[in-house]
XYZ file of C-alpha atoms in Angstrom:
493
model
C 29.351 5.140 13.987
C 26.813 4.900 11.121
C 25.476 8.426 11.740
C 28.902 9.886 10.890
C 29.094 7.978 7.607
C 27.646 9.158 4.326
C 24.328 7.302 3.865
C 23.775 5.700 0.487
C 20.034 5.740 -0.179
C 18.685 3.561 -2.956
C 15.820 4.894 -5.086
C 13.309 3.124 -2.830
C 14.832 4.615 0.346
C 14.052 8.284 -0.198
C 12.247 9.274 3.005
C 13.794 11.066 5.966
C 13.410 7.917 8.107
C 16.292 6.349 6.159
C 18.677 8.891 7.717
C 19.954 8.889 11.291
C 19.596 12.660 11.593
C 18.340 15.437 9.279
C 21.826 16.732 8.410
C 23.420 13.387 7.587
C 25.429 13.421 4.376
C 23.818 11.366 1.598
C 24.861 9.485 -1.530
C 22.346 9.016 -4.354
C 23.158 6.975 -7.465
C 21.203 6.840 -10.704
C 22.229 3.666 -12.523
C 21.213 3.296 -16.153
C 22.169 -0.396 -16.189
C 19.027 -1.146 -14.159
C 16.919 -0.100 -17.161
C 19.171 -1.724 -19.746
C 18.662 -5.213 -18.325
C 14.843 -5.392 -18.515
C 11.877 -3.768 -20.230
C 10.264 -1.742 -17.487
C 7.052 0.200 -17.903
C 7.832 3.682 -19.158
C 5.781 5.281 -16.363
C 7.680 3.287 -13.738
C 11.047 4.433 -15.094
C 9.819 8.012 -15.041
C 8.477 7.748 -11.495
C 11.645 6.218 -10.027
C 14.023 8.638 -11.739
C 11.843 11.632 -10.926
C 11.756 10.642 -7.245
C 15.525 10.141 -7.134
C 16.265 13.471 -8.813
C 13.742 15.328 -6.680
C 15.438 13.960 -3.570
C 18.821 15.102 -4.871
C 17.394 18.588 -5.507
C 15.917 18.709 -1.990
C 19.193 17.742 -0.329
C 21.384 20.066 -2.405
C 24.984 20.164 -1.131
C 24.076 17.635 1.586
C 24.088 14.915 -1.085
C 26.461 13.593 -3.713
C 24.304 12.658 -6.711
C 26.040 10.503 -9.316
C 24.571 9.406 -12.632
C 26.569 6.437 -13.878
C 25.965 3.229 -15.759
C 26.497 1.005 -12.714
C 26.529 1.342 -8.944
C 30.136 0.144 -8.804
C 31.291 2.946 -11.120
C 29.693 5.484 -8.802
C 31.090 3.959 -5.622
C 34.603 4.026 -7.089
C 34.291 7.822 -7.287
C 33.252 8.349 -3.670
C 36.025 8.811 -1.119
C 33.840 8.986 2.003
C 33.064 5.996 4.149
C 29.517 4.842 3.425
C 26.657 3.173 5.289
C 23.498 1.795 3.704
C 20.238 0.394 5.039
C 19.653 -3.160 3.876
C 18.361 -3.013 0.286
C 15.005 -4.519 -0.618
C 16.193 -7.012 -3.242
C 18.435 -10.037 -2.861
C 20.625 -8.926 -5.760
C 21.252 -5.493 -4.246
C 21.747 -7.018 -0.804
C 24.440 -9.368 -2.148
C 26.120 -6.455 -3.880
C 26.348 -4.149 -0.866
C 27.585 -6.991 1.368
C 30.303 -7.774 -1.188
C 31.760 -4.280 -0.737
C 34.277 -4.533 2.140
C 34.146 -0.883 3.243
C 30.357 -0.559 3.252
C 28.496 -0.691 6.570
C 25.150 -2.459 6.037
C 22.464 -1.518 8.567
C 19.143 -3.272 9.275
C 16.309 -2.578 6.864
C 14.009 0.397 7.352
C 10.672 1.325 5.840
C 8.782 -1.589 7.394
C 7.019 -2.000 10.733
C 8.361 -5.312 12.031
C 12.120 -5.892 12.022
C 13.465 -9.047 10.407
C 14.806 -10.262 13.761
C 11.341 -9.850 15.295
C 9.718 -11.794 12.458
C 12.175 -14.663 12.731
C 11.634 -14.791 16.480
C 7.859 -14.868 15.929
C 8.144 -17.527 13.194
C 10.001 -19.902 15.520
C 6.946 -19.942 17.777
C 4.579 -20.939 14.940
C 3.692 -24.395 13.717
C 2.590 -22.897 10.379
C 3.140 -19.352 9.157
C -0.155 -17.550 8.619
C -0.734 -13.885 7.836
C -3.659 -13.613 10.258
C -1.542 -14.779 13.190
C 1.267 -12.395 12.265
C -1.189 -9.523 11.895
C -2.726 -10.108 15.321
C 0.713 -10.262 16.877
C 1.621 -6.952 15.195
C -1.590 -5.328 16.434
C -0.622 -6.246 19.995
C 3.035 -5.214 19.657
C 2.239 -1.827 18.160
C -0.937 -1.337 20.231
C -2.933 -0.458 17.118
C -6.745 -0.659 17.215
C -6.625 -2.313 20.624
C -8.813 -1.937 23.712
C -6.515 -3.279 26.390
C -5.685 -6.821 25.275
C -8.738 -7.064 22.982
C -9.210 -5.794 19.410
C -11.286 -2.660 18.921
C -14.878 -3.572 18.142
C -14.358 -7.093 19.471
C -13.076 -8.443 16.136
C -9.612 -8.744 14.655
C -10.745 -8.845 11.059
C -13.579 -7.088 9.232
C -13.025 -8.848 5.902
C -16.607 -10.129 5.873
C -17.868 -6.522 5.930
C -15.483 -5.458 3.158
C -16.547 -7.814 0.377
C -19.539 -6.020 -1.045
C -19.926 -6.294 -4.816
C -19.800 -3.300 -7.108
C -22.896 -1.103 -6.750
C -25.548 -1.772 -9.394
C -26.322 0.792 -12.080
C -23.365 2.967 -11.126
C -20.392 3.889 -13.284
C -18.274 4.885 -10.289
C -18.282 5.149 -6.515
C -19.421 8.476 -5.123
C -16.012 9.200 -3.617
C -13.787 12.252 -3.896
C -10.906 11.747 -6.353
C -7.383 10.941 -5.150
C -4.657 13.551 -4.906
C -2.983 14.405 -8.212
C 0.493 15.915 -8.685
C 1.671 18.707 -10.940
C 4.748 17.987 -13.004
C 7.770 20.300 -12.897
C 11.074 20.877 -14.683
C 12.625 17.750 -13.163
C 9.834 15.633 -14.648
C 10.424 17.274 -18.031
C 14.143 16.500 -17.914
C 13.501 12.884 -16.901
C 11.103 12.457 -19.801
C 13.599 13.982 -22.221
C 16.338 11.636 -20.983
C 14.095 8.584 -21.341
C 13.207 9.673 -24.886
C 16.900 10.032 -25.711
C 17.829 6.659 -24.206
C 15.122 5.013 -26.293
C 16.289 6.767 -29.464
C 19.861 5.670 -28.756
C 18.671 2.083 -28.443
C 20.244 1.602 -25.032
C 16.922 0.929 -23.306
C 13.441 -0.214 -24.310
C 10.224 0.224 -22.372
C 6.776 -1.283 -22.328
C 3.558 0.658 -21.827
C 2.745 4.254 -22.638
C 3.971 7.468 -21.134
C 1.714 10.096 -19.646
C 1.481 12.764 -16.952
C 2.885 11.644 -13.609
C 0.147 10.309 -11.309
C 1.996 9.481 -8.069
C 4.033 11.422 -5.488
C 7.815 11.664 -5.833
C 8.676 13.652 -2.693
C 7.858 13.174 0.974
C 5.865 16.414 0.890
C 3.772 15.213 -2.042
C 3.318 11.789 -0.440
C 2.105 13.331 2.788
C -0.346 15.525 0.866
C -1.677 12.462 -0.977
C -2.012 10.564 2.295
C -3.966 13.380 3.930
C -6.414 13.468 0.995
C -6.928 9.723 1.351
C -7.326 9.966 5.111
C -9.884 12.762 4.884
C -11.845 11.975 1.724
C -11.431 8.310 0.831
C -10.589 6.142 3.856
C -14.176 6.355 5.200
C -15.380 4.639 1.990
C -12.452 2.271 1.485
C -13.731 -0.872 3.174
C -17.111 -1.924 1.766
C -16.125 -2.159 -1.916
C -12.466 -3.008 -1.314
C -12.797 -6.184 -3.453
C -15.093 -4.765 -6.143
C -14.377 -3.528 -9.662
C -16.100 -0.991 -11.902
C -15.021 -0.478 -15.501
C -15.620 3.271 -15.175
C -13.759 3.698 -11.888
C -10.196 2.440 -11.829
C -9.504 4.012 -8.422
C -12.618 3.001 -6.435
C -11.759 4.124 -2.853
C -8.208 2.782 -2.823
C -5.383 4.888 -1.442
C -2.983 4.885 -4.444
C -0.195 5.143 -1.859
C 1.659 1.892 -2.560
C 3.962 3.582 -5.087
C 5.200 6.391 -2.777
C 5.347 3.984 0.163
C 7.503 1.576 -1.843
C 9.759 4.498 -2.781
C 10.290 5.009 0.946
C 8.432 8.331 1.040
C 5.897 7.268 3.683
C 6.442 5.485 6.988
C 3.842 2.659 7.071
C 3.585 2.560 10.862
C 2.978 6.307 11.041
C 0.237 5.889 8.414
C -1.343 3.103 10.486
C -1.443 5.267 13.612
C -2.915 8.164 11.625
C -5.666 5.887 10.290
C -6.382 4.721 13.841
C -6.666 8.354 14.939
C -9.287 8.882 12.206
C -11.329 6.015 13.672
C -10.920 7.224 17.272
C -12.068 10.725 16.220
C -15.151 9.347 14.449
C -13.952 10.354 10.989
C -13.825 6.823 9.512
C -15.635 3.550 10.308
C -13.787 0.701 11.979
C -14.202 -1.750 9.086
C -12.474 0.602 6.632
C -9.711 1.548 9.059
C -9.044 -2.047 10.070
C -8.855 -3.119 6.423
C -6.345 -0.394 5.642
C -4.211 -1.000 8.739
C -4.145 -4.733 7.962
C -2.566 -3.878 4.604
C 0.174 -1.844 6.289
C 1.275 -3.698 9.418
C -0.039 -7.076 8.278
C 0.047 -7.841 4.581
C 2.843 -5.501 3.413
C 5.192 -6.511 6.210
C 4.316 -10.193 5.848
C 5.140 -10.153 2.120
C 8.484 -8.495 2.889
C 9.410 -11.082 5.497
C 8.289 -14.066 3.416
C 10.633 -12.833 0.668
C 13.610 -13.266 2.993
C 12.381 -16.055 5.281
C 11.939 -18.786 2.667
C 15.281 -18.181 1.010
C 16.610 -17.663 -2.496
C 14.997 -20.862 -3.837
C 11.486 -19.565 -3.076
C 11.353 -17.680 -6.396
C 11.951 -20.938 -8.275
C 9.132 -22.902 -6.661
C 6.591 -24.311 -9.090
C 4.309 -26.647 -7.147
C 1.718 -26.825 -9.938
C 4.328 -27.574 -12.603
C 3.307 -24.537 -14.697
C 5.748 -23.934 -17.548
C 3.846 -22.178 -20.353
C 5.461 -18.959 -21.534
C 3.690 -15.615 -21.389
C 2.231 -14.745 -24.824
C 3.374 -11.641 -26.677
C -0.012 -9.915 -26.483
C 0.247 -10.040 -22.698
C 3.889 -9.024 -22.293
C 3.450 -6.200 -24.816
C 0.276 -5.009 -23.030
C -1.658 -5.335 -26.284
C -5.142 -4.837 -24.853
C -6.525 -4.202 -28.332
C -5.963 -7.871 -29.182
C -8.286 -8.989 -26.360
C -12.082 -9.348 -26.557
C -12.880 -10.458 -22.978
C -14.064 -7.193 -21.440
C -12.492 -7.532 -17.987
C -9.067 -8.585 -19.262
C -9.136 -6.038 -22.078
C -9.938 -3.168 -19.721
C -7.468 -4.155 -17.002
C -4.625 -4.788 -19.454
C -5.342 -1.390 -21.035
C -5.095 0.237 -17.610
C -1.702 -1.390 -17.071
C -0.576 -0.199 -20.524
C -1.749 3.371 -19.942
C -0.943 3.823 -16.246
C 1.258 1.002 -14.905
C -1.239 0.515 -12.085
C -4.527 -1.173 -11.214
C -5.791 -1.908 -7.717
C -5.340 -5.275 -6.025
C -8.500 -7.105 -7.173
C -7.886 -6.675 -10.949
C -4.310 -7.811 -10.268
C -5.427 -10.907 -8.390
C -8.725 -11.948 -9.977
C -8.282 -10.783 -13.583
C -4.564 -10.785 -14.462
C -3.178 -13.375 -12.037
C -6.259 -15.579 -12.214
C -5.916 -15.797 -15.987
C -2.203 -16.633 -15.731
C -2.932 -19.326 -13.136
C -5.630 -20.908 -15.279
C -3.355 -20.976 -18.343
C -0.431 -22.543 -16.471
C 2.017 -19.715 -17.223
C 5.437 -19.977 -15.627
C 5.059 -18.312 -12.185
C 8.577 -16.834 -12.183
C 7.857 -15.126 -15.514
C 4.514 -13.872 -14.214
C 6.214 -12.361 -11.141
C 8.822 -10.685 -13.345
C 6.072 -9.221 -15.546
C 4.330 -7.689 -12.522
C 7.673 -6.365 -11.234
C 8.425 -4.601 -14.509
C 4.958 -3.379 -15.481
C 3.676 -1.866 -12.221
C 4.842 1.447 -10.797
C 4.777 -0.043 -7.286
C 6.382 -3.360 -8.322
C 9.641 -4.488 -6.738
C 11.257 -7.878 -6.401
C 10.282 -8.252 -2.726
C 6.706 -7.210 -3.528
C 6.074 -9.574 -6.402
C 7.911 -12.783 -5.493
C 5.656 -13.677 -2.561
C 2.541 -11.906 -3.864
C 2.645 -13.577 -7.271
C 4.456 -16.883 -6.803
C 3.010 -17.534 -3.376
C -0.451 -16.050 -3.332
C -1.746 -15.664 -6.866
C 0.005 -18.574 -8.637
C 0.068 -21.041 -5.699
C 3.576 -21.983 -6.811
C 4.764 -22.462 -3.226
C 2.238 -25.229 -2.635
C 0.331 -23.372 0.069
C 2.899 -21.518 2.177
C 1.248 -18.167 1.436
C -2.381 -19.152 0.799
C -4.356 -22.210 1.832
C -5.892 -22.638 -1.623
C -5.319 -21.305 -5.157
C -6.950 -18.004 -6.045
C -8.709 -19.458 -9.078
C -12.228 -18.338 -9.968
C -14.571 -18.532 -12.933
C -16.550 -15.849 -14.678
C -19.311 -15.937 -12.065
C -16.995 -14.358 -9.501
C -16.063 -11.541 -11.876
C -19.730 -11.065 -12.723
C -20.652 -10.826 -9.028
C -17.897 -8.373 -8.102
C -17.888 -6.110 -11.186
C -19.877 -4.657 -14.061
C -17.642 -6.179 -16.730
C -19.768 -9.104 -17.876
C -22.754 -7.091 -19.086
C -20.666 -5.584 -21.898
C -18.682 -8.675 -22.824
C -19.082 -10.948 -25.895
C -18.698 -13.924 -23.553
C -21.187 -15.132 -20.943
C -19.940 -16.036 -17.434
C -22.245 -19.083 -17.173
C -21.209 -20.593 -20.511
C -18.367 -23.140 -20.577
C -18.298 -24.311 -24.202
C -18.926 -22.644 -27.545
C -18.451 -19.226 -29.098
C -19.818 -17.396 -26.049
C -17.906 -19.456 -23.487
C -16.238 -17.232 -20.886
C -12.469 -17.876 -20.964
C -12.401 -17.550 -17.167
C -15.209 -20.076 -16.651
C -13.754 -22.605 -19.074
C -10.271 -21.806 -17.827
C -11.299 -22.450 -14.227
C -12.451 -25.989 -14.980
C -9.399 -26.615 -17.152
C -7.179 -25.488 -14.283
C -8.911 -27.867 -11.842
C -8.749 -30.777 -14.267
C -5.074 -30.168 -14.987
C -4.131 -29.930 -11.294
C -6.615 -32.306 -9.628
C -3.889 -34.646 -8.388
C -1.835 -31.856 -6.782
C -4.966 -30.356 -5.185
C -6.652 -33.573 -4.056
C -5.201 -33.420 -0.535
C -6.299 -29.804 -0.009
C -9.496 -29.883 2.070
C -10.519 -26.424 0.853
C -10.551 -27.743 -2.719
C -12.803 -30.753 -2.056
C -16.004 -28.957 -3.094
C -14.620 -27.529 -6.378
C -13.108 -30.909 -7.271
C -16.430 -32.605 -6.537
C -18.042 -30.138 -8.941
C -15.411 -30.991 -11.525
C -16.359 -34.676 -11.321
C -20.004 -33.812 -11.995
C -19.327 -31.921 -15.238
C -20.779 -33.836 -18.169
C -19.043 -31.676 -20.780
C -15.578 -31.624 -19.209
C -13.854 -33.126 -22.251
C -15.306 -30.411 -24.481
C -14.337 -27.683 -21.988
C -10.753 -28.920 -21.757
C -10.411 -29.305 -25.524
C -11.694 -25.770 -26.186
C -9.337 -24.287 -23.614
C -6.375 -26.218 -24.999
C -7.147 -24.879 -28.466
C -7.257 -21.344 -27.090
C -3.794 -21.879 -25.559
C -1.844 -18.643 -25.561
C -4.129 -16.810 -28.012
C -5.763 -13.625 -26.798
C -9.263 -14.429 -25.517
C-alpha cells in the first residue's frame, strides 16, 4: 500500500532510496520553525535548505513542495494519503506517529534494521561496537574470505594511528571534491539574510561558499573523488591533526550521507571493490567501512535502544554551563593554539574531522565538567552533519562518558602530550604540553589532572583507569594544579 501513497521525505531523507519506486509522488516541507527554536550554524541552515530545494527542483511536478512555519500547517494543506519513513529524531518520530492518517514505515538510510539490532542485542551480555561491527561484516559479507576477515584481522586500528608527519604543513593528498553554487543557493542565502534582518531567526558561525553536496548527483561525484584520490591515504593518519590541513585524507561525506543522499551500504561495497581491485590498501578500506556499517549504524541504534532518558544521563555529575566564548564560536578569545584553530574552523565552516571533535573540543568540555546535554546540543547546532541521533550517543556516550561506560569503556580524556604527539599544534602555542602549573601550563594537561581528581571516586572501579589514577596519586603539585584550573573556570584558555 505504501508505494501508492505520497511519500513525505524529511530534509535528511533526500535520496532515491527513500522512495519505493522512481515515480512515487513526494511531499517536501520546509519548516521555518525548526530554525526559530535554536541558533543553528549559518552554513548548516544553508546546506539543509539548499538540499531540500534542490530535491524539489529535481522532482518537479512529482513533488508537492510547501514552505510553511510548521509541519502541521503544511500537512493540513495536503489532501493525499501520506507515508513516511521513520524520522531520525525522537521529536519528529513522536510527531508523525501522532498523526492518525500517516503511515510510518521502517527507517531507511542505514545498513542494519532496528529489528535486526534489537535481535542482536538480546544475544549480548554487554553491547560493544566491535562485536556489532563483526556481526555486520558477516551479515553483509563485506571484506570477508569465507567465514574469516580479509587479511586475517577484523580491525586495523593499530595501523591507522600514525601521528601527523613531521615538518609538513599538509598531507600530500589530492583535495576533496568541491561544489559550484547555483541560483538555488543564491535564493537560500537571500532568504536567510532576510529572516535574520526580520529578527525571526538568529544563527551562529559565518556564512561562506557551500562546501558539501546537496544532490545525489553531487554526492556521488564527491564519493568517487574520495574513492579514487583519497581513500588510499585515509587510514594511516586517520587520527592525526595538522593546523594547515583541515581535511587530511577524510572523506567529507558525512554531511551528504546524513542528508540521505548516499546509501552507506553501497558506499561500503564500493570501498571493498577498490581494495579487491588493488586501488586502496586494506587498512584504509577497513577503517572506512568500519565507520559506515559499524560506527554510524551503532550510534543510530544506541540512540533508540537506550530510550528517551539516555540524553539526560550524567554519570560524572557534570553541570557547568558552556561559556559564551565557546557557544559564540569566539576563537579570537582563545590563546591555546589547538582550541583556537579548531574553534575557528567550526566558526568558518561548521565542520572539522573526528579527532579535533573528540580530542580538542570534547576533551576540553569533559575536563571542564560542562553539562553533557548542553555539549551535545552545541555539536548538533554547530556542525553541518550534526543531528540529534548523531550527537546524543557520540557526545553524551563516547566523548563525555555521561552514560557511565555504555558506549566507551573509559573516558576520552587526554592531556597536552597526546595533542603534541598527534598534531603540530604545540610548537606554535604559548603553553607547553609538559607543564602543569604556571603561566605556560597547558590547559589540557592541567585540565586532565583536574578531571581525574574531580572524578576519582566515580572512576575508581574502572580497571582501564587504574594507571592514570595511580599517576594522579603520585603528583606532588596536585593541589596547585587543581587550584589553577579552578581559577581558569569558564574563561577562555
